[in-house]
XYZ file of C-alpha atoms in Angstrom:
770
model
C 105.475 98.777 57.098
C 102.762 101.188 58.107
C 102.967 104.806 59.041
C 102.971 105.673 62.716
C 99.462 106.051 64.062
C 98.274 107.921 67.157
C 97.821 105.666 70.148
C 94.720 106.239 72.262
C 95.004 105.198 75.894
C 91.926 103.826 77.632
C 92.016 104.964 81.263
C 90.481 102.829 83.982
C 89.494 103.629 87.550
C 90.855 101.353 90.229
C 90.147 100.937 93.942
C 91.992 103.416 96.134
C 95.190 102.094 97.668
C 97.725 103.180 100.269
C 98.634 106.882 100.206
C 95.838 107.604 97.733
C 92.865 109.743 98.651
C 90.638 111.451 96.128
C 90.628 114.788 97.993
C 94.423 115.172 98.101
C 96.073 118.305 96.723
C 96.709 118.088 93.000
C 100.059 118.683 91.334
C 101.637 120.988 90.403
C 100.761 123.173 93.375
C 99.243 126.588 92.596
C 101.544 129.607 92.449
C 101.776 131.422 95.801
C 99.806 134.604 96.221
C 101.762 137.901 96.087
C 101.863 139.164 99.666
C 103.898 142.309 99.209
C 102.693 145.839 98.582
C 102.571 147.589 95.217
C 102.783 151.360 95.366
C 103.347 154.057 92.729
C 107.111 153.422 92.856
C 109.557 150.974 94.374
C 110.300 153.284 97.334
C 106.706 153.047 98.421
C 106.349 149.321 97.713
C 107.233 146.093 99.516
C 108.609 143.174 97.499
C 107.612 139.533 97.915
C 109.769 137.041 96.059
C 107.821 133.935 97.100
C 105.745 133.588 93.878
C 108.971 133.401 91.842
C 110.822 130.992 94.103
C 111.031 127.284 93.238
C 108.830 124.869 95.147
C 110.602 123.384 98.142
C 110.457 119.774 99.230
C 108.854 118.935 102.581
C 111.193 119.426 105.521
C 113.248 116.309 106.165
C 112.594 114.790 102.742
C 115.555 112.497 102.011
C 117.718 112.271 98.956
C 116.724 109.141 97.028
C 119.036 106.868 95.032
C 117.349 103.948 93.253
C 119.766 101.375 91.797
C 118.465 98.752 89.369
C 120.537 95.683 88.544
C 119.610 93.668 85.466
C 118.989 89.894 85.353
C 120.580 89.383 88.774
C 118.899 86.461 90.510
C 117.856 85.835 94.090
C 120.948 83.716 94.747
C 123.691 85.739 93.044
C 124.741 88.457 95.505
C 126.982 87.625 98.436
C 124.554 89.057 100.993
C 121.850 86.719 99.635
C 124.091 83.680 99.936
C 125.390 83.854 96.391
C 128.845 82.789 95.171
C 129.794 86.158 93.660
C 131.905 88.670 95.593
C 129.831 91.815 96.164
C 131.435 93.477 99.217
C 130.022 96.941 98.562
C 126.451 95.749 98.109
C 126.944 93.489 101.132
C 128.055 96.502 103.165
C 124.999 98.421 102.013
C 122.849 95.545 103.272
C 124.780 95.380 106.544
C 123.879 99.006 107.174
C 120.301 98.590 106.014
C 117.621 95.984 105.402
C 117.422 92.950 103.123
C 113.974 91.839 102.010
C 113.649 88.124 101.330
C 110.087 88.180 99.994
C 110.191 90.971 97.411
C 108.753 90.518 93.948
C 108.961 91.991 90.460
C 107.120 91.312 87.207
C 109.729 88.838 85.818
C 110.778 91.032 82.864
C 112.700 94.285 82.453
C 110.406 96.922 80.870
C 107.351 95.884 82.919
C 109.307 95.947 86.184
C 110.784 99.368 85.422
C 107.360 100.743 84.541
C 105.890 99.450 87.804
C 108.939 100.628 89.782
C 108.692 104.209 88.517
C 104.904 104.589 88.543
C 103.672 102.507 91.486
C 101.119 100.831 89.224
C 100.787 97.304 87.875
C 102.518 96.768 84.573
C 99.477 95.920 82.465
C 97.640 98.929 83.881
C 100.377 101.160 82.475
C 100.374 99.353 79.103
C 103.641 97.479 79.670
C 102.808 93.767 79.579
C 106.174 92.965 77.994
C 109.230 94.775 76.621
C 108.465 97.908 74.611
C 109.572 96.294 71.345
C 106.873 93.619 71.820
C 103.955 96.042 72.087
C 100.580 95.006 70.749
C 97.423 96.931 69.951
C 95.715 96.317 73.301
C 95.420 98.611 76.343
C 97.563 96.365 78.530
C 100.467 96.312 76.098
C 100.805 99.508 74.081
C 104.403 99.671 75.277
C 103.974 103.306 76.270
C 103.207 104.478 79.817
C 100.074 106.675 79.858
C 100.236 110.188 81.269
C 97.609 109.103 83.800
C 100.442 107.207 85.545
C 103.053 109.884 86.196
C 106.433 108.638 87.353
C 107.821 109.261 90.815
C 110.398 111.485 89.107
C 107.647 113.796 87.810
C 106.018 113.977 91.236
C 109.281 114.678 93.047
C 110.425 117.220 90.454
C 107.241 119.230 90.964
C 107.755 119.094 94.711
C 111.239 120.492 95.064
C 113.545 117.637 94.001
C 116.252 117.553 91.361
C 115.854 114.422 89.238
C 118.262 112.518 87.011
C 118.174 109.167 85.211
C 121.347 107.287 84.328
C 121.673 104.019 82.426
C 119.102 101.667 80.962
C 115.696 103.141 80.130
C 113.756 100.585 78.024
C 110.503 102.473 78.514
C 110.322 104.442 75.265
C 107.854 102.990 72.764
C 109.317 101.507 69.588
C 107.778 104.418 67.644
C 109.969 106.912 69.549
C 113.444 105.555 68.755
C 114.366 108.425 66.443
C 116.372 111.633 66.631
C 113.033 113.431 66.239
C 111.356 111.600 69.085
C 108.611 111.950 70.072
C 110.404 112.587 73.336
C 107.505 112.554 75.782
C 108.350 108.964 76.817
C 112.091 109.512 76.904
C 113.342 110.255 80.444
C 113.125 114.053 80.098
C 109.489 113.677 79.117
C 108.813 111.485 82.148
C 109.958 113.748 84.956
C 113.753 113.591 84.792
C 115.720 116.798 84.368
C 118.858 115.037 83.102
C 119.508 111.761 81.310
C 122.558 109.797 80.225
C 122.358 106.171 79.184
C 120.912 103.768 76.631
C 117.302 103.642 75.515
C 116.947 99.956 74.635
C 116.999 96.708 76.536
C 120.712 96.013 76.143
C 123.833 97.478 74.658
C 127.469 96.586 74.131
C 129.240 97.451 77.404
C 132.508 98.173 75.610
C 130.975 100.233 72.797
C 127.452 101.300 73.813
C 124.889 103.234 71.810
C 124.226 106.179 74.127
C 121.751 109.004 74.438
C 122.097 112.170 76.477
C 118.994 114.129 77.363
C 117.015 114.103 74.083
C 119.680 113.185 71.558
C 121.930 110.298 70.596
C 125.673 110.729 71.120
C 128.644 108.945 69.585
C 130.121 105.933 71.319
C 133.009 106.786 73.667
C 136.387 105.611 72.371
C 138.730 106.300 75.297
C 141.085 103.427 76.233
C 139.748 100.996 78.820
C 136.203 102.274 78.495
C 133.410 100.216 80.093
C 129.810 101.360 80.407
C 129.389 100.446 84.091
C 132.250 102.720 85.102
C 130.930 105.470 82.845
C 127.435 105.309 84.365
C 128.776 105.363 87.921
C 131.109 108.249 87.037
C 128.075 110.110 85.713
C 126.031 109.410 88.844
C 128.819 110.718 91.065
C 129.294 113.824 88.909
C 125.571 114.591 88.788
C 125.165 114.255 92.547
C 128.252 116.394 93.190
C 126.958 119.058 90.811
C 123.619 119.020 92.573
C 125.129 119.224 96.030
C 127.688 121.921 95.354
C 124.965 124.137 93.881
C 123.905 124.395 97.534
C 120.225 124.988 96.845
C 119.105 122.820 99.732
C 117.009 120.723 97.361
C 117.091 116.933 97.734
C 117.859 114.755 94.712
C 116.260 111.703 93.126
C 118.786 109.698 91.108
C 117.732 106.621 89.131
C 120.809 104.516 88.299
C 119.989 101.514 86.110
C 123.070 99.522 85.155
C 123.426 97.290 82.117
C 124.981 94.716 84.459
C 124.332 91.877 84.369
C 122.162 91.604 81.250
C 123.714 90.092 78.148
C 126.064 90.853 76.545
C 128.160 89.735 79.510
C 131.161 92.044 79.324
C 133.795 92.446 82.008
C 137.486 93.371 82.276
C 139.783 90.353 82.124
C 141.080 90.790 85.662
C 137.548 90.459 87.063
C 136.845 87.344 85.010
C 140.176 85.858 86.101
C 139.139 86.163 89.780
C 136.616 83.386 89.204
C 138.775 80.950 87.301
C 137.898 77.484 88.584
C 135.372 78.806 91.107
C 132.450 77.063 89.389
C 134.118 73.798 88.405
C 131.801 71.901 90.752
C 128.946 72.710 88.357
C 125.545 74.351 88.623
C 123.884 71.594 90.645
C 126.492 71.858 93.389
C 126.657 75.676 93.261
C 122.885 75.762 93.694
C 123.091 73.474 96.729
C 125.961 75.500 98.243
C 124.011 78.730 97.785
C 120.952 77.120 99.364
C 122.940 76.152 102.461
C 124.479 79.628 102.804
C 121.015 81.173 102.500
C 119.864 79.068 105.434
C 122.838 80.146 107.539
C 122.243 83.802 106.695
C 118.560 83.561 107.535
C 117.551 84.491 103.992
C 115.411 81.351 103.978
C 114.152 79.207 106.819
C 116.249 76.315 108.105
C 113.532 73.844 107.155
C 113.205 75.100 103.557
C 113.272 72.424 100.852
C 115.343 72.739 97.678
C 113.071 71.875 94.722
C 114.240 69.492 92.024
C 116.134 70.876 89.033
C 114.287 73.001 86.500
C 112.971 71.230 83.397
C 115.422 71.268 80.508
C 118.572 71.586 82.622
C 121.021 68.730 82.204
C 122.641 67.260 85.276
C 126.200 68.574 85.507
C 127.507 65.043 85.928
C 126.107 64.111 82.510
C 127.982 66.808 80.600
C 131.090 66.303 78.471
C 134.438 67.798 79.435
C 134.125 70.341 76.600
C 130.672 71.398 77.760
C 131.893 71.859 81.325
C 134.854 73.958 80.173
C 132.692 76.266 78.044
C 129.899 76.580 80.577
C 132.299 77.350 83.439
C 133.992 80.068 81.438
C 130.664 81.749 80.627
C 129.694 81.707 84.301
C 133.072 83.177 85.217
C 132.377 86.025 82.805
C 128.969 86.644 84.383
C 130.445 86.623 87.884
C 133.168 89.051 86.819
C 130.506 91.350 85.329
C 128.563 91.455 88.618
C 131.748 91.832 90.697
C 132.887 94.719 88.474
C 129.501 96.427 88.899
C 129.786 96.070 92.674
C 133.184 97.759 92.654
C 131.858 100.805 90.840
C 128.721 101.014 92.941
C 131.108 101.097 95.874
C 132.579 104.289 94.423
C 129.087 105.811 94.312
C 128.493 104.912 97.956
C 131.913 106.287 98.908
C 131.113 109.559 97.139
C 127.958 109.927 99.251
C 130.087 109.367 102.346
C 132.645 111.954 101.219
C 129.881 114.513 100.682
C 128.481 113.759 104.136
C 125.036 112.901 102.811
C 124.819 109.135 103.257
C 122.704 109.423 106.427
C 120.133 111.591 104.682
C 119.979 109.447 101.528
C 117.475 106.648 101.040
C 119.158 104.014 98.855
C 117.060 101.310 97.218
C 118.773 98.483 95.307
C 116.777 95.929 93.337
C 117.069 93.591 90.367
C 114.428 93.771 87.645
C 113.770 90.026 87.385
C 115.258 86.638 88.100
C 118.337 85.218 86.409
C 117.961 84.774 82.655
C 117.509 81.441 80.897
C 117.834 83.158 77.508
C 121.237 81.563 76.926
C 119.377 78.245 76.570
C 121.283 74.976 76.888
C 124.755 75.980 75.702
C 125.011 79.712 76.194
C 126.603 81.731 73.411
C 129.438 84.023 72.393
C 127.244 85.673 69.731
C 123.652 86.423 70.717
C 122.711 87.638 67.224
C 123.148 84.062 65.990
C 120.403 83.010 68.410
C 118.071 85.601 66.957
C 118.561 84.079 63.526
C 118.048 80.480 64.638
C 121.702 79.591 64.129
C 123.283 79.347 67.595
C 126.978 78.724 68.016
C 128.016 75.287 69.151
C 130.133 74.213 72.104
C 132.893 73.267 69.680
C 132.864 76.737 68.119
C 132.896 78.492 71.483
C 135.728 76.320 72.754
C 138.032 77.870 70.151
C 137.315 81.412 71.367
C 136.958 81.011 75.130
C 139.919 83.282 75.894
C 138.008 86.153 74.281
C 134.779 85.544 76.230
C 133.597 88.734 77.897
C 135.803 90.928 75.725
C 134.854 93.357 72.939
C 134.855 90.705 70.217
C 132.165 88.614 71.939
C 128.463 88.968 72.803
C 128.118 86.304 75.510
C 125.321 84.766 77.527
C 125.622 81.859 79.953
C 123.633 78.562 79.820
C 120.313 78.290 81.610
C 121.751 75.842 84.136
C 123.580 78.780 85.691
C 120.339 80.748 85.763
C 118.811 77.941 87.808
C 121.720 78.152 90.243
C 121.510 81.951 90.300
C 117.860 81.817 91.353
C 118.527 79.399 94.213
C 116.414 78.148 95.914
C 113.529 79.081 93.614
C 111.883 77.434 90.625
C 112.291 78.579 87.043
C 113.658 81.966 85.897
C 113.226 85.287 84.092
C 109.992 85.487 82.029
C 108.236 83.005 84.341
C 105.600 83.528 87.016
C 107.079 80.906 89.318
C 109.078 82.542 92.073
C 112.450 82.218 90.325
C 111.241 84.707 87.734
C 109.832 87.345 90.050
C 111.505 87.026 93.478
C 114.514 89.321 93.672
C 117.061 90.875 96.007
C 115.813 94.137 97.484
C 117.950 96.249 99.814
C 117.050 99.514 101.561
C 119.541 101.734 103.364
C 118.724 104.999 105.155
C 121.007 105.434 108.171
C 119.083 108.415 109.567
C 115.921 106.360 109.945
C 116.806 102.659 109.685
C 118.664 101.623 112.826
C 118.248 97.866 112.482
C 121.279 97.497 110.193
C 121.848 94.073 108.684
C 118.368 92.823 109.515
C 116.111 90.832 107.203
C 112.497 91.670 106.482
C 110.064 88.945 105.479
C 106.925 90.927 104.609
C 105.537 90.195 101.169
C 106.059 93.187 98.869
C 106.078 94.013 95.189
C 107.840 96.474 92.920
C 104.681 98.626 92.785
C 105.271 99.359 96.470
C 108.435 101.396 95.942
C 106.739 104.612 94.777
C 104.273 104.726 97.695
C 107.226 104.181 100.031
C 109.205 107.083 98.557
C 106.141 109.315 98.721
C 105.534 108.504 102.376
C 109.103 109.072 103.539
C 109.244 112.301 101.513
C 106.082 113.603 103.150
C 104.149 113.776 99.891
C 100.690 112.517 98.939
C 100.033 110.532 95.805
C 98.886 113.039 93.174
C 95.354 113.008 91.821
C 96.280 115.182 88.828
C 99.615 115.811 87.132
C 100.051 118.435 84.430
C 96.288 118.551 83.999
C 95.894 114.764 83.596
C 93.803 112.861 86.141
C 95.887 110.118 87.744
C 94.987 106.483 88.255
C 95.416 105.460 91.909
C 98.542 103.788 93.193
C 98.336 100.016 93.124
C 101.176 99.533 95.582
C 101.334 100.015 99.336
C 104.070 101.746 101.288
C 106.764 99.586 102.831
C 107.885 102.280 105.254
C 106.169 100.525 108.178
C 108.713 97.698 107.832
C 111.682 100.018 108.410
C 111.169 99.950 112.171
C 109.007 96.882 112.746
C 110.437 93.530 111.742
C 107.379 91.647 112.993
C 104.672 93.763 111.423
C 102.164 91.851 109.358
C 102.443 92.608 105.653
C 100.014 95.261 104.453
C 99.884 93.752 101.004
C 96.630 91.902 100.404
C 97.129 90.307 97.004
C 99.271 90.516 93.887
C 98.698 89.005 90.462
C 101.395 88.035 87.951
C 101.266 87.442 84.200
C 104.133 87.171 81.776
C 104.066 85.849 78.210
C 101.014 83.754 78.988
C 102.107 82.287 82.329
C 100.080 83.332 85.374
C 100.209 83.485 89.176
C 98.428 85.059 92.128
C 99.515 85.602 95.732
C 97.067 86.353 98.532
C 97.291 85.988 102.319
C 100.302 83.704 102.208
C 99.113 81.412 99.395
C 100.303 81.276 95.793
C 98.624 79.725 92.782
C 100.813 79.532 89.677
C 100.816 77.996 86.223
C 103.540 77.858 83.592
C 102.222 78.184 80.061
C 103.825 76.352 77.170
C 103.874 78.504 74.056
C 101.308 77.669 71.363
C 99.198 75.458 73.616
C 95.643 76.201 74.873
C 95.514 78.159 78.119
C 92.715 75.955 79.402
C 95.231 73.072 79.329
C 97.615 74.854 81.706
C 98.241 72.999 84.964
C 97.744 75.174 88.057
C 99.830 74.536 91.161
C 99.048 75.688 94.709
C 101.548 76.526 97.443
C 101.205 77.774 100.992
C 104.189 80.067 100.502
C 104.108 81.452 104.038
C 105.462 78.047 105.121
C 106.760 76.756 101.760
C 108.755 79.669 100.373
C 110.493 77.589 97.703
C 107.245 76.216 96.219
C 108.395 72.650 96.860
C 105.064 71.148 98.020
C 102.195 71.436 95.529
C 98.881 71.371 97.442
C 96.565 71.665 94.436
C 95.186 68.154 94.815
C 94.837 68.461 98.593
C 93.039 71.837 98.540
C 91.073 72.079 95.284
C 88.622 74.644 96.685
C 91.476 76.931 97.730
C 92.985 76.621 94.268
C 89.637 77.446 92.671
C 89.333 80.503 94.916
C 92.824 81.688 93.966
C 92.234 81.241 90.233
C 89.002 83.231 90.531
C 90.913 86.002 92.320
C 93.511 86.023 89.549
C 90.736 86.480 86.997
C 89.291 89.445 88.924
C 92.665 91.179 89.091
C 93.369 90.386 85.436
C 90.084 92.013 84.451
C 90.819 94.992 86.686
C 94.316 95.698 85.428
C 94.066 95.133 81.627
C 95.771 91.730 81.515
C 93.600 90.333 78.724
C 94.021 89.166 76.020
C 96.631 86.618 77.031
C 99.493 86.476 74.543
C 102.286 83.892 74.453
C 104.102 85.240 71.400
C 107.706 86.327 71.788
C 109.776 87.280 68.725
C 106.557 87.207 66.716
C 105.332 90.287 68.608
C 108.454 92.203 67.676
C 108.205 91.156 64.028
C 104.442 91.760 63.684
C 104.054 93.393 60.220
C 100.758 95.058 61.198
C 102.331 97.265 63.872
C 102.992 100.949 63.279
C 106.683 101.802 62.962
C 108.678 104.869 63.868
C 109.212 106.235 60.358
C 106.816 106.634 57.457
C 107.891 104.138 54.766
C 108.976 105.581 51.432
C 110.485 104.347 48.196
C 113.477 106.661 48.550
C 115.272 108.009 51.615
C 117.942 110.703 51.828
C 120.492 110.944 54.629
C 123.224 113.455 55.446
C 126.631 113.396 57.197
C 126.954 114.831 60.688
C 123.591 113.426 61.738
C 122.646 111.083 64.581
C 122.539 107.331 64.309
C 119.228 106.079 62.965
C 117.940 103.309 65.223
C 117.050 100.037 63.442
C 113.401 100.536 64.415
C 113.394 103.859 62.533
C 115.674 102.950 59.610
C 114.555 101.574 56.227
C 113.912 97.852 56.409
C 116.285 96.634 53.692
C 117.229 93.109 54.844
C 116.189 90.745 52.100
C 114.679 93.588 50.067
C 115.962 94.747 46.666
C 117.567 98.137 47.182
C 120.229 100.580 46.031
C 122.408 102.693 48.315
C 124.130 105.656 46.661
C 126.709 107.997 48.170
C 127.158 111.409 46.512
C 130.767 112.400 47.122
C 133.525 114.762 46.096
C 137.013 113.288 46.322
C 139.870 115.798 46.667
C 143.045 115.597 44.587
C 144.961 113.917 47.397
C 142.271 111.228 47.739
C 139.908 110.287 50.534
C 138.975 107.330 52.676
C 136.414 106.358 55.269
C 132.924 105.026 55.789
C 130.180 106.430 53.598
C 127.312 104.563 55.261
C 126.944 101.536 57.506
C 124.511 99.682 59.730
C 125.310 97.188 62.467
C 128.614 96.322 64.070
C 130.932 93.547 65.179
C 128.257 90.843 65.108
C 126.559 91.627 61.819
C 125.639 94.347 59.348
C 126.868 96.080 56.223
C 129.286 98.889 55.409
C 130.115 100.999 52.352
C 133.527 102.683 52.387
C 136.576 103.960 50.508
C 140.027 102.605 51.322
C 143.274 103.008 49.393
C 141.254 104.892 46.822
C 138.990 101.949 45.993
C 135.263 101.573 46.612
C 134.294 98.689 48.949
C 131.172 96.981 50.238
C 131.260 94.399 53.056
C 128.372 92.411 54.447
C 129.149 90.855 57.821
C 126.958 87.785 58.230
C 126.694 87.205 62.015
C 130.484 87.377 62.356
C 130.598 84.007 60.582
C 131.434 85.209 57.085
C 132.347 88.504 55.485
C 131.110 88.980 51.943
C 133.254 91.661 50.349
C 133.360 93.234 46.920
C 135.588 96.079 45.733
C 136.182 98.194 42.673
C 139.206 97.129 40.653
C 140.317 100.703 40.029
C 140.899 103.719 42.261
C 138.040 106.201 42.202
C 139.556 109.410 40.750
C 139.287 112.890 42.251
C 136.098 114.839 41.580
C 132.364 114.437 42.041
C 130.964 110.894 41.900
C 128.025 108.699 42.739
C 129.100 105.459 44.423
C 126.365 102.816 44.530
C 125.704 99.308 45.747
C 122.693 97.341 44.532
C 121.370 94.238 46.295
C 119.032 91.741 44.604
C 117.635 88.911 46.779
C 117.558 85.451 45.226
C 116.567 83.003 48.031
C 114.918 83.038 51.462
C 115.668 80.525 54.220
C 113.842 80.295 57.561
C 115.965 78.236 59.972
C 118.637 79.509 59.995
C 116.955 82.788 59.073
C 118.817 84.347 56.140
C 118.582 85.590 52.554
C 120.880 84.956 49.624
C 121.398 87.692 47.097
C 123.672 89.310 44.556
C 125.544 92.587 44.955
C 126.846 94.953 42.277
C 129.000 98.045 42.799
C 128.792 101.040 40.470
C 130.692 104.294 40.082
C 128.786 106.997 38.223
C 126.344 104.362 36.944
C 129.035 102.044 35.578
C 129.386 98.616 37.176
C 132.810 98.161 38.807
C 132.303 95.021 40.903
C 129.975 92.065 41.414
C 129.511 89.341 44.037
C 126.918 86.548 43.986
C 125.645 84.425 46.851
C 125.886 87.084 49.572
C 124.310 85.771 52.771
C 122.208 88.307 54.709
C 120.766 87.606 58.167
C 117.008 87.779 58.521
C 117.434 90.191 61.428
C 120.161 92.093 63.201
C 119.586 93.209 66.735
C 117.145 96.078 67.114
C 117.709 95.824 70.862
C 121.304 97.046 70.887
C 120.408 99.875 68.507
C 123.307 99.823 66.054
C 121.405 101.358 63.175
C 122.203 103.474 60.151
C 125.170 105.863 60.317
C 126.304 108.252 57.614
C 129.943 109.213 57.145
C 131.357 107.146 60.017
C 131.138 103.847 61.913
C 130.951 104.533 65.641
C 130.537 101.661 68.066
C 132.083 98.410 66.922
C 133.250 98.189 63.301
C 131.153 96.196 60.834
C 134.366 95.208 59.069
C 137.805 94.782 60.561
C 139.298 96.160 57.361
C 139.272 99.447 59.286
C 139.209 100.783 62.825
C 136.135 102.638 64.078
C 135.005 105.344 63.582
C 136.878 105.607 60.233
C 135.126 108.865 59.334
C 135.060 109.829 55.654
C 137.748 112.398 54.835
C 136.309 113.646 51.554
C 133.150 115.667 50.987
C 129.998 113.603 51.435
C 126.917 115.474 50.263
C 124.285 112.841 50.968
C 123.401 109.170 50.835
C 120.217 107.946 49.202
C 118.440 104.616 49.578
C 116.058 103.386 46.933
C 113.813 100.427 47.756
C 112.080 98.398 45.133
C-alpha cells in the first residue's frame, strides 16, 4: 500500500452548450449594498436588513425532487410495459411525461456524476465506479471543483438541498471518519445527508452515514432501508416546508433498489410466486408486445435475438427454472416494495399541497444488471472470490432468498428480459446498457399528462433543464473556481411540444472499453471483449431513428457513414478525456500502485466508541501475517461481547468473549466457520487477549489463503487452529469494515446476536502486521 497522494485535476475548456454563456453572472452573487442611513445613533439612522438576508430563489422556481432507481431496466416498470407492479410510479407517469429515448452512461457512479453536474462522465473524472479509479484525468474517481453540482448552484441561489440514499461519488481515498469530506454530499452542495456512501449495502442491515459521520446500523424490528430512506425524505421535506421560509427545496433521493443485494419483505416476494414460470424468453416477448400497445416503442419495432451467453429457457433443467424464477420473484418484490414507499413520498407532497409546484424527475442509473451471470447467486461475496454458489446449493435455501441471511442477485437471462426490447445490459454501450426509464412530473407546467416524448436525451441534460425551469444561468465560477461549460442541453422545450425536434446533436458513450456514438438519428456501437485488442472490435451501425431496437446492422451497407461516426466518436473521446481506453474490472480495484485512504504502518491502535473503519481505510490483513491484541479489564462478575471484528454475515472475522472464554471465529464466505477458543475462563483483572495469524498457502481460483491461528492470554498460548481458510477479498463495496467493541450490521458469527457490545472495560485494540 502507498500513502495517499494529492490528486491534481487537469481542467479542459469545452465548446459552450445550452444555458452556458461566458458573460453570465458568477456564483455566489455579491453581497447587496447597504442602502440604509448611518447616523450618530440609532434614532437618527435608517436600517437596511437586505445585506444580511439569505439569497432568494427566482420567483416561480419549483421545488425539485430527483429520484434515482438502481439497475432498473427499460422493460421493468409497469408504465414501460414491464411485468412488475409499480402503480405509484405509473401514476406519476400518468400525470407527467415518459421519455422513451433517454440515455445514461451504463454504470452507477458515472451516471450519478453526469446527473448532478450536467457534464460527461469522463470530463468529471468518473469513467467507472469510484473504487475503480485510475491515475488518468478521465478516471480519478473524484469530481473536480470545476464541475459544481446542481445542489451547489441551487443552494447558493436560495434553495434548501438534501441528499438521501446512495452516493457512490466519494473517492476511495475519502472513505474514513476523517474524510476528506469535500466529495461527500455536504462538500458537494447538500446541506443534509443520510444514506450510504458506497455502491451497495445490505438493505436489512445497512452501513449508513449521516452528514459527515458514520452511524450505527438501525436495529428496530422490521427495518428495511427503502422505507427508512423514504421516511427520511418525507421528514426532511416536512421540516423544510413547516419552517415557512418560502424557499424551494432540492431533494435527491437515490434508493438502493433494485441493486444487489436483492432484499424484500416476504409478502412482496410472495406476490410474484409463479408469475415468471413462463421464463425469460417469454417474459421478454410479453413485455415487448405491451410496449408496442403502450406506444413506448413503434408498432413495427423488431425484437432482436437473445443476448449472447443467455441459455434458452426451454433448455434449462427443472432445478434451474425453480431457482431462477425465485430470484426473479425476489427482484420483482424489491421493485414493488420500492414503488409502495415512493408512493408515500408522493402522497406526502399531496398532503402538503405542494405537488403542483414540485418538479419530480425519476430515472434509473443504467440498464438491468447481468452481474448475476448464468445462475445468479444467494451470496455475492462468493462471486468476488471466484467461487460462486451452484444451483444445487441455492435450491436448498430458496425459502430464505431475499431475506437477511442472503445476498442475492438474479441470472443475466432476467436482465435481458428486463431490458426489453434492447440489446445487452448494464456496463455495455449497446442500448440495453444505457437506455432507461425517465419520467418527469410538474403539474403546474406539464399539462400533457400521460404523454410520451421521443426526443433523444442524455443524463447530462437534467442539470440544464433544472437550471432553465428555475430561472438560473449556468455558473461560470463557483466558490472562486472557474467552471467547465455544461455538456448537456435543456429538455424543458419538450414539456409543451411533443413534436419538437431534439436539440441534442451528438452523444458519445464509453464503458469498460466498449464504445458508441449517437448523432442525428444514427448510432455506431461496438462491444469490446476484455483482454482483446481494440482494433479488433467489430463496429455496428444502426439508423436508430427508425430502428430503435438496433435490430438491423447497416455497417456493411453504409461503410462511409460508419467511418464518419467512428471519426466523430474519436473527436468526442479526445474532447472529454476518454483516453486511455481501459477494459480492466476487478483489476482496477485491486491495483497495488493506487494510493489508499490510510497511511500504511506496521502497528495500528484503535479505540472503543469510534466509528466503523471502512475496508478501504482499514489495515489490509487478509493473507498477511498479523497479530490483533485487545487490552481489557474484566470486572469481578465477568464480561462478554465483541472486542473487534470486520465483515458480517457473508464473511469476515470476529474476536470476542462469551461465557468467560476468549474466542476467535473466521467466517469463510458463509461456507465454513473456523473457530478457536480458550479452554479456560479468562479471570477478572487486566489482560491482553491476542490472536495471531500465519499464512501458509495461497490459492487463486477460488481466491483464498490457508493459515494457522493461535490465541494467547497475557502472552501465553491458550488455543490453536490450523488450516483456517481466509477469502482473498471481502466486499469493500458494502463497507462492513473494522469495528471495535461491538458488531453492528450483520453478525460475523451466529454464536451471538449483533451488536453484542463488550461489557467490560476495553482500553484499546492494536494490530501488528509483519
